[in-house]
PDB file of C-alpha atoms and ligand atoms in Angstrom:
ATOM      1  CA  MET A   1      10.254 -18.220  10.549  1.00  0.00           C
ATOM      2  CA  LYS A   2      13.175 -19.551   8.554  1.00  0.00           C
ATOM      3  CA  GLN A   3      10.735 -20.085   5.726  1.00  0.00           C
ATOM      4  CA  THR A   4       9.615 -16.473   5.877  1.00  0.00           C
ATOM      5  CA  ILE A   5      13.203 -15.301   5.531  1.00  0.00           C
ATOM      6  CA  GLU A   6      13.779 -17.625   2.581  1.00  0.00           C
ATOM      7  CA  ARG A   7      10.621 -16.323   0.931  1.00  0.00           C
ATOM      8  CA  TYR A   8      11.792 -12.780   1.653  1.00  0.00           C
ATOM      9  CA  GLU A   9      15.052 -13.432  -0.204  1.00  0.00           C
ATOM     10  CA  GLN A  10      13.038 -14.868  -3.112  1.00  0.00           C
ATOM     11  CA  ILE A  11      10.786 -11.820  -3.300  1.00  0.00           C
ATOM     12  CA  LYS A  12      13.765  -9.472  -3.193  1.00  0.00           C
ATOM     13  CA  GLN A  13      15.234 -11.436  -6.102  1.00  0.00           C
ATOM     14  CA  ARG A  14      11.940 -11.284  -8.035  1.00  0.00           C
ATOM     15  CA  ILE A  15      11.984  -7.506  -7.611  1.00  0.00           C
ATOM     16  CA  ILE A  16      15.598  -7.232  -8.811  1.00  0.00           C
ATOM     17  CA  ASP A  17      14.870  -9.480 -11.801  1.00  0.00           C
ATOM     18  CA  ALA A  18      11.739  -7.529 -12.770  1.00  0.00           C
ATOM     19  CA  GLU A  19      13.527  -4.180 -12.424  1.00  0.00           C
ATOM     20  CA  LYS A  20      16.188  -5.436 -14.838  1.00  0.00           C
ATOM     21  CA  ARG A  21      13.778  -7.069 -17.250  1.00  0.00           C
ATOM     22  CA  PHE A  22      11.544  -4.023 -17.574  1.00  0.00           C
ATOM     23  CA  GLY A  23      14.250  -1.379 -17.573  1.00  0.00           C
ATOM     24  CA  ARG A  24      13.456   0.019 -14.153  1.00  0.00           C
ATOM     25  CA  GLU A  25      16.054   1.841 -12.052  1.00  0.00           C
ATOM     26  CA  PRO A  26      17.620  -0.598  -9.533  1.00  0.00           C
ATOM     27  CA  GLY A  27      16.057  -0.020  -6.119  1.00  0.00           C
ATOM     28  CA  SER A  28      13.098   1.963  -7.484  1.00  0.00           C
ATOM     29  CA  VAL A  29      10.533  -0.592  -6.273  1.00  0.00           C
ATOM     30  CA  GLN A  30       9.870  -0.721  -2.550  1.00  0.00           C
ATOM     31  CA  LEU A  31       8.575  -3.857  -0.839  1.00  0.00           C
ATOM     32  CA  LEU A  32       5.712  -3.422   1.610  1.00  0.00           C
ATOM     33  CA  ALA A  33       5.405  -6.591   3.715  1.00  0.00           C
ATOM     34  CA  VAL A  34       1.682  -7.194   4.294  1.00  0.00           C
ATOM     35  CA  SER A  35       1.572  -8.754   7.756  1.00  0.00           C
ATOM     36  CA  LYS A  36      -2.189  -8.811   8.402  1.00  0.00           C
ATOM     37  CA  THR A  37      -3.282 -11.839  10.491  1.00  0.00           C
ATOM     38  CA  LYS A  38       0.385 -12.758  11.077  1.00  0.00           C
ATOM     39  CA  PRO A  39       1.974 -12.644  14.540  1.00  0.00           C
ATOM     40  CA  VAL A  40       4.409  -9.981  15.645  1.00  0.00           C
ATOM     41  CA  THR A  41       7.191 -12.597  15.828  1.00  0.00           C
ATOM     42  CA  GLU A  42       7.057 -12.837  12.023  1.00  0.00           C
ATOM     43  CA  ILE A  43       7.369  -9.069  11.746  1.00  0.00           C
ATOM     44  CA  GLU A  44      10.339  -9.095  14.118  1.00  0.00           C
ATOM     45  CA  SER A  45      12.156 -11.748  12.137  1.00  0.00           C
ATOM     46  CA  LEU A  46      11.766  -9.842   8.865  1.00  0.00           C
ATOM     47  CA  TYR A  47      12.672  -6.605  10.602  1.00  0.00           C
ATOM     48  CA  SER A  48      15.901  -8.197  11.818  1.00  0.00           C
ATOM     49  CA  VAL A  49      16.953  -8.937   8.233  1.00  0.00           C
ATOM     50  CA  GLY A  50      16.275  -5.402   7.024  1.00  0.00           C
ATOM     51  CA  GLN A  51      12.567  -5.112   6.150  1.00  0.00           C
ATOM     52  CA  HIS A  52      11.238  -1.911   7.715  1.00  0.00           C
ATOM     53  CA  ALA A  53       7.884  -1.222   6.010  1.00  0.00           C
ATOM     54  CA  PHE A  54       4.823  -3.267   7.008  1.00  0.00           C
ATOM     55  CA  GLY A  55       1.219  -3.081   5.815  1.00  0.00           C
ATOM     56  CA  GLU A  56      -1.828  -3.836   7.959  1.00  0.00           C
ATOM     57  CA  ASN A  57      -5.571  -3.976   7.188  1.00  0.00           C
ATOM     58  CA  TYR A  58      -7.300  -4.380  10.530  1.00  0.00           C
ATOM     59  CA  LEU A  59      -6.928  -1.444  12.889  1.00  0.00           C
ATOM     60  CA  GLN A  60      -7.169  -3.162  16.248  1.00  0.00           C
ATOM     61  CA  GLU A  61      -4.796  -5.939  15.311  1.00  0.00           C
ATOM     62  CA  ALA A  62      -2.418  -3.373  13.843  1.00  0.00           C
ATOM     63  CA  CYS A  63      -2.426  -1.168  16.934  1.00  0.00           C
ATOM     64  CA  GLU A  64      -1.451  -4.105  19.138  1.00  0.00           C
ATOM     65  CA  LYS A  65       1.508  -4.873  16.880  1.00  0.00           C
ATOM     66  CA  ILE A  66       2.487  -1.211  16.645  1.00  0.00           C
ATOM     67  CA  GLU A  67       2.575  -0.991  20.427  1.00  0.00           C
ATOM     68  CA  GLU A  68       4.714  -4.124  20.713  1.00  0.00           C
ATOM     69  CA  MET A  69       7.168  -2.854  18.112  1.00  0.00           C
ATOM     70  CA  ALA A  70       7.224   0.728  19.455  1.00  0.00           C
ATOM     71  CA  GLY A  71      10.516   2.604  19.343  1.00  0.00           C
ATOM     72  CA  LYS A  72      12.072   0.379  16.681  1.00  0.00           C
ATOM     73  CA  GLY A  73      11.457   2.642  13.707  1.00  0.00           C
ATOM     74  CA  VAL A  74       9.046   0.392  11.817  1.00  0.00           C
ATOM     75  CA  GLU A  75       7.197   2.246   9.036  1.00  0.00           C
ATOM     76  CA  TRP A  76       3.507   1.272   9.266  1.00  0.00           C
ATOM     77  CA  HIS A  77       1.175   1.492   6.272  1.00  0.00           C
ATOM     78  CA  PHE A  78      -2.598   1.214   6.592  1.00  0.00           C
ATOM     79  CA  ILE A  79      -3.948  -0.540   3.475  1.00  0.00           C
ATOM     80  CA  GLY A  80      -7.387  -1.778   4.581  1.00  0.00           C
ATOM     81  CA  PRO A  81     -10.865  -0.331   4.103  1.00  0.00           C
ATOM     82  CA  LEU A  82     -11.293   3.004   5.900  1.00  0.00           C
ATOM     83  CA  GLN A  83     -14.148   4.170   8.089  1.00  0.00           C
ATOM     84  CA  SER A  84     -14.672   7.622   9.571  1.00  0.00           C
ATOM     85  CA  ASN A  85     -14.680   6.354  13.138  1.00  0.00           C
ATOM     86  CA  LYS A  86     -11.189   4.890  12.682  1.00  0.00           C
ATOM     87  CA  THR A  87      -9.370   7.865  11.192  1.00  0.00           C
ATOM     88  CA  LYS A  88      -8.179   9.247  14.525  1.00  0.00           C
ATOM     89  CA  GLN A  89      -6.259   6.129  15.514  1.00  0.00           C
ATOM     90  CA  ILE A  90      -4.923   5.737  11.999  1.00  0.00           C
ATOM     91  CA  ALA A  91      -3.711   9.341  11.891  1.00  0.00           C
ATOM     92  CA  ALA A  92      -1.888   8.822  15.192  1.00  0.00           C
ATOM     93  CA  ASN A  93      -0.233   5.473  14.449  1.00  0.00           C
ATOM     94  CA  PHE A  94       0.645   5.174  10.767  1.00  0.00           C
ATOM     95  CA  SER A  95       3.091   6.823   8.335  1.00  0.00           C
ATOM     96  CA  TRP A  96       1.080   5.956   5.232  1.00  0.00           C
ATOM     97  CA  VAL A  97      -2.560   5.301   4.266  1.00  0.00           C
ATOM     98  CA  HIS A  98      -3.086   3.663   0.856  1.00  0.00           C
ATOM     99  CA  SER A  99      -6.853   3.353   0.866  1.00  0.00           C
ATOM    100  CA  VAL A 100      -8.258   6.894   0.876  1.00  0.00           C
ATOM    101  CA  ASP A 101     -11.227   7.120  -1.468  1.00  0.00           C
ATOM    102  CA  ARG A 102     -13.327  10.020  -0.144  1.00  0.00           C
ATOM    103  CA  LEU A 103     -12.514  13.635   0.650  1.00  0.00           C
ATOM    104  CA  LYS A 104     -14.217  13.385   4.029  1.00  0.00           C
ATOM    105  CA  LEU A 105     -11.755  10.686   5.130  1.00  0.00           C
ATOM    106  CA  ALA A 106      -8.751  12.699   3.981  1.00  0.00           C
ATOM    107  CA  GLN A 107     -10.063  15.780   5.770  1.00  0.00           C
ATOM    108  CA  ARG A 108     -10.435  13.856   9.008  1.00  0.00           C
ATOM    109  CA  LEU A 109      -6.961  12.324   8.680  1.00  0.00           C
ATOM    110  CA  SER A 110      -5.507  15.793   8.119  1.00  0.00           C
ATOM    111  CA  GLU A 111      -7.371  17.305  11.070  1.00  0.00           C
ATOM    112  CA  GLN A 112      -6.485  14.414  13.360  1.00  0.00           C
ATOM    113  CA  ARG A 113      -2.816  14.052  12.441  1.00  0.00           C
ATOM    114  CA  PRO A 114      -0.870  14.869  15.636  1.00  0.00           C
ATOM    115  CA  ILE A 115       1.106  18.096  15.133  1.00  0.00           C
ATOM    116  CA  GLU A 116       4.374  16.591  16.372  1.00  0.00           C
ATOM    117  CA  LEU A 117       4.346  14.087  13.495  1.00  0.00           C
ATOM    118  CA  PRO A 118       5.295  14.775   9.872  1.00  0.00           C
ATOM    119  CA  ALA A 119       2.489  14.917   7.293  1.00  0.00           C
ATOM    120  CA  LEU A 120       0.673  11.619   6.777  1.00  0.00           C
ATOM    121  CA  ASN A 121       1.486  10.091   3.388  1.00  0.00           C
ATOM    122  CA  ILE A 122      -1.627   9.294   1.387  1.00  0.00           C
ATOM    123  CA  CYS A 123      -2.498   7.313  -1.709  1.00  0.00           C
ATOM    124  CA  ILE A 124      -5.921   7.509  -3.314  1.00  0.00           C
ATOM    125  CA  GLN A 125      -7.400   4.081  -3.958  1.00  0.00           C
ATOM    126  CA  VAL A 126      -8.893   3.774  -7.430  1.00  0.00           C
ATOM    127  CA  ASN A 127     -11.501   1.160  -8.327  1.00  0.00           C
ATOM    128  CA  LEU A 128     -10.339   0.294 -11.848  1.00  0.00           C
ATOM    129  CA  SER A 129     -12.960  -2.335 -12.589  1.00  0.00           C
ATOM    130  CA  GLU A 130     -15.683  -0.127 -11.087  1.00  0.00           C
ATOM    131  CA  GLU A 131     -17.185  -3.055  -9.222  1.00  0.00           C
ATOM    132  CA  GLU A 132     -19.888  -1.849  -6.847  1.00  0.00           C
ATOM    133  CA  SER A 133     -18.573  -3.983  -4.023  1.00  0.00           C
ATOM    134  CA  LYS A 134     -15.023  -2.647  -4.111  1.00  0.00           C
ATOM    135  CA  SER A 135     -13.554   0.345  -2.342  1.00  0.00           C
ATOM    136  CA  GLY A 136     -11.950   3.081  -4.347  1.00  0.00           C
ATOM    137  CA  THR A 137     -12.917   6.146  -6.301  1.00  0.00           C
ATOM    138  CA  THR A 138     -13.719   6.042 -10.000  1.00  0.00           C
ATOM    139  CA  LEU A 139     -11.269   7.345 -12.595  1.00  0.00           C
ATOM    140  CA  GLN A 140     -13.872   9.994 -13.472  1.00  0.00           C
ATOM    141  CA  ALA A 141     -14.039  11.332  -9.931  1.00  0.00           C
ATOM    142  CA  LEU A 142     -10.282  11.096  -9.343  1.00  0.00           C
ATOM    143  CA  PRO A 143      -9.012  14.497 -10.602  1.00  0.00           C
ATOM    144  CA  GLU A 144     -11.374  16.527  -8.438  1.00  0.00           C
ATOM    145  CA  LEU A 145     -10.736  14.364  -5.370  1.00  0.00           C
ATOM    146  CA  ALA A 146      -6.963  14.544  -5.849  1.00  0.00           C
ATOM    147  CA  LYS A 147      -7.027  18.331  -6.257  1.00  0.00           C
ATOM    148  CA  ALA A 148      -8.943  18.729  -3.014  1.00  0.00           C
ATOM    149  CA  ILE A 149      -6.747  16.314  -1.034  1.00  0.00           C
ATOM    150  CA  ASP A 150      -3.604  17.973  -2.374  1.00  0.00           C
ATOM    151  CA  LEU A 151      -4.660  21.187  -0.606  1.00  0.00           C
ATOM    152  CA  LEU A 152      -5.017  19.673   2.865  1.00  0.00           C
ATOM    153  CA  PRO A 153      -2.325  20.766   5.338  1.00  0.00           C
ATOM    154  CA  ASN A 154      -1.325  17.702   7.356  1.00  0.00           C
ATOM    155  CA  VAL A 155      -1.403  15.027   4.692  1.00  0.00           C
ATOM    156  CA  GLN A 156       0.893  14.609   1.710  1.00  0.00           C
ATOM    157  CA  LEU A 157      -0.734  13.186  -1.399  1.00  0.00           C
ATOM    158  CA  ARG A 158       1.907  10.782  -2.775  1.00  0.00           C
ATOM    159  CA  GLY A 159       0.059   8.838  -5.453  1.00  0.00           C
ATOM    160  CA  LEU A 160      -2.449   6.132  -6.340  1.00  0.00           C
ATOM    161  CA  MET A 161      -3.272   2.607  -5.237  1.00  0.00           C
ATOM    162  CA  ALA A 162      -5.357  -0.124  -6.859  1.00  0.00           C
ATOM    163  CA  ILE A 163      -6.298  -3.765  -6.332  1.00  0.00           C
ATOM    164  CA  PRO A 164      -7.227  -5.045  -9.792  1.00  0.00           C
ATOM    165  CA  GLN A 165      -9.414  -8.048 -10.460  1.00  0.00           C
ATOM    166  CA  VAL A 166      -7.465 -11.286 -10.207  1.00  0.00           C
ATOM    167  CA  SER A 167      -6.164 -12.508 -13.540  1.00  0.00           C
ATOM    168  CA  GLN A 168      -3.475 -15.048 -14.452  1.00  0.00           C
ATOM    169  CA  ASP A 169      -2.865 -13.323 -17.744  1.00  0.00           C
ATOM    170  CA  MET A 170       0.065 -10.951 -17.707  1.00  0.00           C
ATOM    171  CA  SER A 171      -1.185  -8.717 -20.515  1.00  0.00           C
ATOM    172  CA  GLU A 172      -4.515  -8.344 -18.730  1.00  0.00           C
ATOM    173  CA  GLN A 173      -2.712  -7.547 -15.482  1.00  0.00           C
ATOM    174  CA  ARG A 174      -0.559  -4.976 -17.253  1.00  0.00           C
ATOM    175  CA  ALA A 175      -3.551  -3.326 -18.914  1.00  0.00           C
ATOM    176  CA  CYS A 176      -5.024  -2.548 -15.468  1.00  0.00           C
ATOM    177  CA  PHE A 177      -1.799  -1.223 -14.020  1.00  0.00           C
ATOM    178  CA  LYS A 178      -1.262   0.901 -17.109  1.00  0.00           C
ATOM    179  CA  MET A 179      -4.556   2.675 -16.430  1.00  0.00           C
ATOM    180  CA  LEU A 180      -3.338   3.602 -12.971  1.00  0.00           C
ATOM    181  CA  ARG A 181       0.029   4.788 -14.305  1.00  0.00           C
ATOM    182  CA  GLU A 182      -1.706   6.997 -16.879  1.00  0.00           C
ATOM    183  CA  ALA A 183      -4.089   8.355 -14.257  1.00  0.00           C
ATOM    184  CA  LYS A 184      -1.111   9.386 -12.149  1.00  0.00           C
ATOM    185  CA  GLN A 185       0.572  10.971 -15.167  1.00  0.00           C
ATOM    186  CA  SER A 186      -2.444  13.092 -15.911  1.00  0.00           C
ATOM    187  CA  LEU A 187      -2.599  14.313 -12.294  1.00  0.00           C
ATOM    188  CA  CYS A 188       1.094  15.219 -12.559  1.00  0.00           C
ATOM    189  CA  LYS A 189       0.302  17.214 -15.709  1.00  0.00           C
ATOM    190  CA  MET A 190      -2.260  19.132 -13.674  1.00  0.00           C
ATOM    191  CA  GLY A 191       0.614  20.182 -11.398  1.00  0.00           C
ATOM    192  CA  MET A 192       0.497  17.640  -8.592  1.00  0.00           C
ATOM    193  CA  GLU A 193       3.811  16.218  -7.470  1.00  0.00           C
ATOM    194  CA  LEU A 194       3.108  12.519  -7.137  1.00  0.00           C
ATOM    195  CA  ASP A 195       5.846   9.914  -6.880  1.00  0.00           C
ATOM    196  CA  THR A 196       4.007   6.751  -5.840  1.00  0.00           C
ATOM    197  CA  LEU A 197       2.148   3.933  -7.562  1.00  0.00           C
ATOM    198  CA  SER A 198       1.098   1.367  -4.956  1.00  0.00           C
ATOM    199  CA  MET A 199       0.298  -1.616  -7.139  1.00  0.00           C
ATOM    200  CA  GLY A 200       1.211  -5.276  -7.405  1.00  0.00           C
ATOM    201  CA  MET A 201       0.700  -8.135  -4.941  1.00  0.00           C
ATOM    202  CA  SER A 202       1.956 -11.725  -4.672  1.00  0.00           C
ATOM    203  CA  GLY A 203       0.398 -12.848  -7.957  1.00  0.00           C
ATOM    204  CA  ASP A 204       0.999  -9.869 -10.226  1.00  0.00           C
ATOM    205  CA  LEU A 205       4.058  -8.025  -8.989  1.00  0.00           C
ATOM    206  CA  GLU A 206       6.022  -8.463 -12.232  1.00  0.00           C
ATOM    207  CA  ALA A 207       3.219  -6.908 -14.288  1.00  0.00           C
ATOM    208  CA  ALA A 208       2.999  -4.046 -11.802  1.00  0.00           C
ATOM    209  CA  ILE A 209       6.744  -3.404 -11.914  1.00  0.00           C
ATOM    210  CA  ALA A 210       6.602  -3.452 -15.714  1.00  0.00           C
ATOM    211  CA  GLU A 211       4.012  -0.642 -15.560  1.00  0.00           C
ATOM    212  CA  GLY A 212       5.885   1.546 -13.095  1.00  0.00           C
ATOM    213  CA  SER A 213       4.916   0.381  -9.620  1.00  0.00           C
ATOM    214  CA  THR A 214       6.967   1.997  -6.843  1.00  0.00           C
ATOM    215  CA  ILE A 215       5.458   0.031  -3.919  1.00  0.00           C
ATOM    216  CA  ILE A 216       4.419  -3.610  -4.178  1.00  0.00           C
ATOM    217  CA  ARG A 217       2.269  -4.955  -1.341  1.00  0.00           C
ATOM    218  CA  VAL A 218       3.132  -8.596  -0.711  1.00  0.00           C
ATOM    219  CA  GLY A 219       1.508 -10.892   1.849  1.00  0.00           C
ATOM    220  CA  THR A 220       1.038 -14.521   0.826  1.00  0.00           C
ATOM    221  CA  ALA A 221       4.297 -14.880  -1.100  1.00  0.00           C
ATOM    222  CA  LEU A 222       6.179 -13.711   2.012  1.00  0.00           C
ATOM    223  CA  PHE A 223       4.318 -15.167   4.966  1.00  0.00           C
ATOM    224  CA  GLY A 224       2.435 -18.064   3.374  1.00  0.00           C
ATOM    225  CA  ALA A 225      -1.334 -18.438   3.099  1.00  0.00           C
ATOM    226  CA  ARG A 226      -3.510 -16.602   5.605  1.00  0.00           C
ATOM    227  CA  GLU A 227      -6.042 -18.282   7.877  1.00  0.00           C
ATOM    228  CA  GLN A 228      -9.602 -17.211   7.103  1.00  0.00           C
ATOM    229  CA  ARG A 229     -10.521 -14.359   9.367  1.00  0.00           C
ATOM    230  CA  SER A 230     -13.642 -15.176  11.380  1.00  0.00           C
TER     231      SER A 230
HETATM  232  C1  PLP B   1      -3.942  -8.551   1.709  1.00  0.00           C
HETATM  233  C2  PLP B   1      -3.562  -7.436   0.820  1.00  0.00           C
HETATM  234  C3  PLP B   1      -2.387  -7.496   0.052  1.00  0.00           C
HETATM  235  C4  PLP B   1      -1.484  -8.712  -0.015  1.00  0.00           C
HETATM  236  O1  PLP B   1      -2.026  -9.654  -0.878  1.00  0.00           O
HETATM  237  P1  PLP B   1      -1.269 -11.025  -1.214  1.00  0.00           P
HETATM  238  O2  PLP B   1      -1.996 -11.545  -2.391  1.00  0.00           O
HETATM  239  O3  PLP B   1      -1.392 -11.891  -0.005  1.00  0.00           O
HETATM  240  O4  PLP B   1       0.155 -10.692  -1.529  1.00  0.00           O
HETATM  241  C5  PLP B   1      -2.068  -6.375  -0.716  1.00  0.00           C
HETATM  242  N1  PLP B   1      -2.837  -5.264  -0.716  1.00  0.00           N
HETATM  243  C6  PLP B   1      -3.961  -5.181   0.006  1.00  0.00           C
HETATM  244  C7  PLP B   1      -4.759  -3.924  -0.042  1.00  0.00           C
HETATM  245  C8  PLP B   1      -4.368  -6.258   0.782  1.00  0.00           C
HETATM  246  O5  PLP B   1      -5.509  -6.155   1.488  1.00  0.00           O
END
């Protein structure tokens, strides 16, 4: 637990350093703590030192944690693969969904968002490397998908998310993130008001911040390595 808090301080410092180094506004990069597979006690200890946004990938595990932390004001982000039969629970329990890649899913989330809650914040996941196995829409299909999602009533399209192929090379990392930044810019030129680039993880957060990330999603560098999920 103590280790998690030390790592948290280190990540906060890495963010501050990268903001300075790449000329970003101080405080313009938000940290999303990716707590998948980690116990609720870890979430509580980070919450107690000021971390309020947590990302989860697995719906059932997430819902158990959300119930345990109810009433505390945690902001929950769903970042895992989406399926139609899960949208109802996601719409009821989360503030953000980063992994929308089909209109059908966005429509269901909009229809199923409880009316007493504010609009659900949405990012469209883009598959930059266009690997068959990965989730995400293509850059070609993005403008039409974004236009359609932007019209839905109970969701708010906030921006784009991507998980690029792993690379140790910073210029390669930056080249991917730049594509996402430019994709967002061209949607903004079409009249959409997007303010979010969800990009950067433990191994490439500096490159992401250099290219304009507004939310970095950090798991391993905060909580340590994850156990394999069986
Ligand atoms: C697990 C996960 C992360 C965190 O990755 P780390 O490399 O552990 O920081 C970020 N984004 C998504 C979508 C994830 O599934």
